[in-house]
Amino acid sequence: QVQLVESGGGLVQAGDSLRLSCTASGRTFSRYGMGWFRHAPEKERQFVAAISRSGESTYYADSGKGRLTISIDNAKNTVYLQMNSLNSEDTAVYYCAASTGYGSTQDYIYEYWGQGTQVTVSS
């Protein structure tokens, strides 16, 4: 079992940056591939970014390439999502997820999910 707690969301203006954090407790963090997903009102949950257990491989949704950076600090049991040049389309609840497999763009791969953190971007 692993428990995930997200933080760092908030209300920002278009063009601003935010860094989301997801801290894990429970089993050894480095055994998990990690991902970020988001869920906006009246939309399906979307893949945002993922990182492999080693941190060597990263994956991004097309909408985030060039603006997002996912990183991992195994010593702190924390995965980060740096988001730059935010726009109103980024408004959503952001969820962190952990997989005993590799980091993936597919949400069904992930066994553990956090409660989410709200990101609201005003234009």
PDB file of C-alpha atoms in Angstrom:
ATOM      1  CA  GLN A   1       0.000   0.000   0.000  1.00  0.00           C
ATOM      2  CA  VAL A   2       1.053   3.565  -0.635  1.00  0.00           C
ATOM      3  CA  GLN A   3      -0.682   6.781   0.331  1.00  0.00           C
ATOM      4  CA  LEU A   4      -0.342   9.866  -1.866  1.00  0.00           C
ATOM      5  CA  VAL A   5      -0.924  13.474  -0.829  1.00  0.00           C
ATOM      6  CA  GLU A   6      -0.854  16.283  -3.378  1.00  0.00           C
ATOM      7  CA  SER A   7      -0.165  19.924  -2.612  1.00  0.00           C
ATOM      8  CA  GLY A   8       0.726  23.148  -4.377  1.00  0.00           C
ATOM      9  CA  GLY A   9      -2.487  23.923  -6.209  1.00  0.00           C
ATOM     10  CA  GLY A  10      -4.172  27.299  -6.081  1.00  0.00           C
ATOM     11  CA  LEU A  11      -5.599  30.252  -7.966  1.00  0.00           C
ATOM     12  CA  VAL A  12      -3.223  31.905 -10.415  1.00  0.00           C
ATOM     13  CA  GLN A  13      -3.385  34.187 -13.415  1.00  0.00           C
ATOM     14  CA  ALA A  14      -2.774  33.177 -16.998  1.00  0.00           C
ATOM     15  CA  GLY A  15       0.943  33.061 -17.688  1.00  0.00           C
ATOM     16  CA  ASP A  16       1.878  32.223 -14.106  1.00  0.00           C
ATOM     17  CA  SER A  17       3.655  29.106 -12.877  1.00  0.00           C
ATOM     18  CA  LEU A  18       2.889  26.529 -10.220  1.00  0.00           C
ATOM     19  CA  ARG A  19       4.734  23.550  -8.820  1.00  0.00           C
ATOM     20  CA  LEU A  20       2.631  20.662  -7.632  1.00  0.00           C
ATOM     21  CA  SER A  21       4.033  18.142  -5.184  1.00  0.00           C
ATOM     22  CA  CYS A  22       2.958  14.618  -4.381  1.00  0.00           C
ATOM     23  CA  THR A  23       4.402  12.989  -1.303  1.00  0.00           C
ATOM     24  CA  ALA A  24       4.071   9.268  -0.758  1.00  0.00           C
ATOM     25  CA  SER A  25       4.073   7.211   2.398  1.00  0.00           C
ATOM     26  CA  GLY A  26       3.980   3.486   2.798  1.00  0.00           C
ATOM     27  CA  ARG A  27       6.034   1.152   0.662  1.00  0.00           C
ATOM     28  CA  THR A  28       9.331   2.056  -0.927  1.00  0.00           C
ATOM     29  CA  PHE A  29       8.671   4.986  -3.223  1.00  0.00           C
ATOM     30  CA  SER A  30      11.324   4.086  -5.751  1.00  0.00           C
ATOM     31  CA  ARG A  31       9.382   0.940  -6.710  1.00  0.00           C
ATOM     32  CA  TYR A  32       6.645   2.955  -8.382  1.00  0.00           C
ATOM     33  CA  GLY A  33       6.193   4.653 -11.689  1.00  0.00           C
ATOM     34  CA  MET A  34       4.418   7.963 -11.069  1.00  0.00           C
ATOM     35  CA  GLY A  35       1.944   9.971 -13.058  1.00  0.00           C
ATOM     36  CA  TRP A  36      -0.093  13.146 -12.988  1.00  0.00           C
ATOM     37  CA  PHE A  37      -3.608  13.333 -14.350  1.00  0.00           C
ATOM     38  CA  ARG A  38      -6.211  16.075 -14.315  1.00  0.00           C
ATOM     39  CA  HIS A  39      -9.973  16.233 -14.312  1.00  0.00           C
ATOM     40  CA  ALA A  40     -11.796  19.360 -15.440  1.00  0.00           C
ATOM     41  CA  PRO A  41     -15.550  19.876 -15.086  1.00  0.00           C
ATOM     42  CA  GLU A  42     -17.563  18.150 -17.820  1.00  0.00           C
ATOM     43  CA  LYS A  43     -14.431  16.548 -19.247  1.00  0.00           C
ATOM     44  CA  GLU A  44     -12.897  13.113 -18.930  1.00  0.00           C
ATOM     45  CA  ARG A  45      -9.809  12.581 -16.834  1.00  0.00           C
ATOM     46  CA  GLN A  46      -6.711  13.421 -18.869  1.00  0.00           C
ATOM     47  CA  PHE A  47      -3.125  12.254 -18.724  1.00  0.00           C
ATOM     48  CA  VAL A  48      -0.685  15.065 -17.957  1.00  0.00           C
ATOM     49  CA  ALA A  49       2.761  13.602 -17.309  1.00  0.00           C
ATOM     50  CA  ALA A  50       4.492  10.464 -16.094  1.00  0.00           C
ATOM     51  CA  ILE A  51       7.925   9.406 -14.943  1.00  0.00           C
ATOM     52  CA  SER A  52       9.575   6.008 -14.648  1.00  0.00           C
ATOM     53  CA  ARG A  53      10.689   4.532 -11.344  1.00  0.00           C
ATOM     54  CA  SER A  54      14.299   5.475 -12.052  1.00  0.00           C
ATOM     55  CA  GLY A  55      13.367   8.961 -13.174  1.00  0.00           C
ATOM     56  CA  GLU A  56      15.209   8.415 -16.440  1.00  0.00           C
ATOM     57  CA  SER A  57      12.125   8.370 -18.657  1.00  0.00           C
ATOM     58  CA  THR A  58       9.424  11.018 -18.774  1.00  0.00           C
ATOM     59  CA  TYR A  59       6.229  11.304 -20.778  1.00  0.00           C
ATOM     60  CA  TYR A  60       4.022  14.320 -21.447  1.00  0.00           C
ATOM     61  CA  ALA A  61       0.666  15.013 -22.977  1.00  0.00           C
ATOM     62  CA  ASP A  62       0.962  17.081 -26.150  1.00  0.00           C
ATOM     63  CA  SER A  63      -0.776  19.993 -24.431  1.00  0.00           C
ATOM     64  CA  GLY A  64       1.983  20.169 -21.847  1.00  0.00           C
ATOM     65  CA  LYS A  65       5.141  19.675 -23.878  1.00  0.00           C
ATOM     66  CA  GLY A  66       7.484  22.584 -23.398  1.00  0.00           C
ATOM     67  CA  ARG A  67       5.506  23.911 -20.435  1.00  0.00           C
ATOM     68  CA  LEU A  68       5.587  21.062 -17.941  1.00  0.00           C
ATOM     69  CA  THR A  69       8.367  19.248 -16.169  1.00  0.00           C
ATOM     70  CA  ILE A  70       7.880  16.142 -14.058  1.00  0.00           C
ATOM     71  CA  SER A  71      10.628  15.175 -11.668  1.00  0.00           C
ATOM     72  CA  ILE A  72      11.143  12.827  -8.774  1.00  0.00           C
ATOM     73  CA  ASP A  73      13.089  12.928  -5.529  1.00  0.00           C
ATOM     74  CA  ASN A  74      13.216   9.403  -4.163  1.00  0.00           C
ATOM     75  CA  ALA A  75      14.962  10.549  -0.991  1.00  0.00           C
ATOM     76  CA  LYS A  76      11.942  12.707  -0.178  1.00  0.00           C
ATOM     77  CA  ASN A  77       9.367  10.281  -1.561  1.00  0.00           C
ATOM     78  CA  THR A  78       8.056  13.136  -3.665  1.00  0.00           C
ATOM     79  CA  VAL A  79       7.190  13.688  -7.294  1.00  0.00           C
ATOM     80  CA  TYR A  80       6.847  17.199  -8.670  1.00  0.00           C
ATOM     81  CA  LEU A  81       5.034  18.771 -11.580  1.00  0.00           C
ATOM     82  CA  GLN A  82       6.377  22.167 -12.590  1.00  0.00           C
ATOM     83  CA  MET A  83       3.818  23.982 -14.730  1.00  0.00           C
ATOM     84  CA  ASN A  84       4.722  27.148 -16.608  1.00  0.00           C
ATOM     85  CA  SER A  85       2.763  29.500 -18.865  1.00  0.00           C
ATOM     86  CA  LEU A  86      -0.520  28.356 -17.381  1.00  0.00           C
ATOM     87  CA  ASN A  87      -3.735  29.092 -19.239  1.00  0.00           C
ATOM     88  CA  SER A  88      -7.431  28.657 -18.548  1.00  0.00           C
ATOM     89  CA  GLU A  89      -7.411  25.224 -20.214  1.00  0.00           C
ATOM     90  CA  ASP A  90      -5.173  24.031 -17.370  1.00  0.00           C
ATOM     91  CA  THR A  91      -7.920  24.618 -14.803  1.00  0.00           C
ATOM     92  CA  ALA A  92      -8.698  21.240 -13.224  1.00  0.00           C
ATOM     93  CA  VAL A  93      -8.198  19.031 -10.222  1.00  0.00           C
ATOM     94  CA  TYR A  94      -4.763  17.458 -10.519  1.00  0.00           C
ATOM     95  CA  TYR A  95      -4.201  13.931  -9.269  1.00  0.00           C
ATOM     96  CA  CYS A  96      -1.019  12.073  -8.525  1.00  0.00           C
ATOM     97  CA  ALA A  97      -0.950   8.332  -9.151  1.00  0.00           C
ATOM     98  CA  ALA A  98       1.455   5.467  -8.504  1.00  0.00           C
ATOM     99  CA  SER A  99       1.958   2.270 -10.445  1.00  0.00           C
ATOM    100  CA  THR A 100       3.932  -0.828  -9.500  1.00  0.00           C
ATOM    101  CA  GLY A 101       4.712  -1.030 -13.194  1.00  0.00           C
ATOM    102  CA  TYR A 102       6.414   1.620 -15.242  1.00  0.00           C
ATOM    103  CA  GLY A 103       5.206   5.204 -15.645  1.00  0.00           C
ATOM    104  CA  SER A 104       2.366   5.173 -18.145  1.00  0.00           C
ATOM    105  CA  THR A 105       0.032   7.495 -20.007  1.00  0.00           C
ATOM    106  CA  GLN A 106      -2.885   5.149 -19.278  1.00  0.00           C
ATOM    107  CA  ASP A 107      -4.798   5.746 -16.055  1.00  0.00           C
ATOM    108  CA  TYR A 108      -5.868   2.110 -15.630  1.00  0.00           C
ATOM    109  CA  ILE A 109      -2.226   1.150 -15.058  1.00  0.00           C
ATOM    110  CA  TYR A 110      -2.110   3.044 -11.759  1.00  0.00           C
ATOM    111  CA  GLU A 111      -3.138   1.303  -8.563  1.00  0.00           C
ATOM    112  CA  TYR A 112      -2.932   4.199  -6.126  1.00  0.00           C
ATOM    113  CA  TRP A 113      -4.327   7.709  -6.346  1.00  0.00           C
ATOM    114  CA  GLY A 114      -4.198  10.849  -4.249  1.00  0.00           C
ATOM    115  CA  GLN A 115      -7.152  13.045  -3.349  1.00  0.00           C
ATOM    116  CA  GLY A 116      -6.224  15.770  -5.811  1.00  0.00           C
ATOM    117  CA  THR A 117      -5.323  19.434  -5.670  1.00  0.00           C
ATOM    118  CA  GLN A 118      -7.298  22.193  -7.404  1.00  0.00           C
ATOM    119  CA  VAL A 119      -5.584  24.408  -9.954  1.00  0.00           C
ATOM    120  CA  THR A 120      -7.558  27.400 -11.186  1.00  0.00           C
ATOM    121  CA  VAL A 121      -6.177  29.723 -13.844  1.00  0.00           C
ATOM    122  CA  SER A 122      -7.932  33.037 -14.347  1.00  0.00           C
ATOM    123  CA  SER A 123      -7.654  34.776 -17.710  1.00  0.00           C
TER     124      SER A 123
END
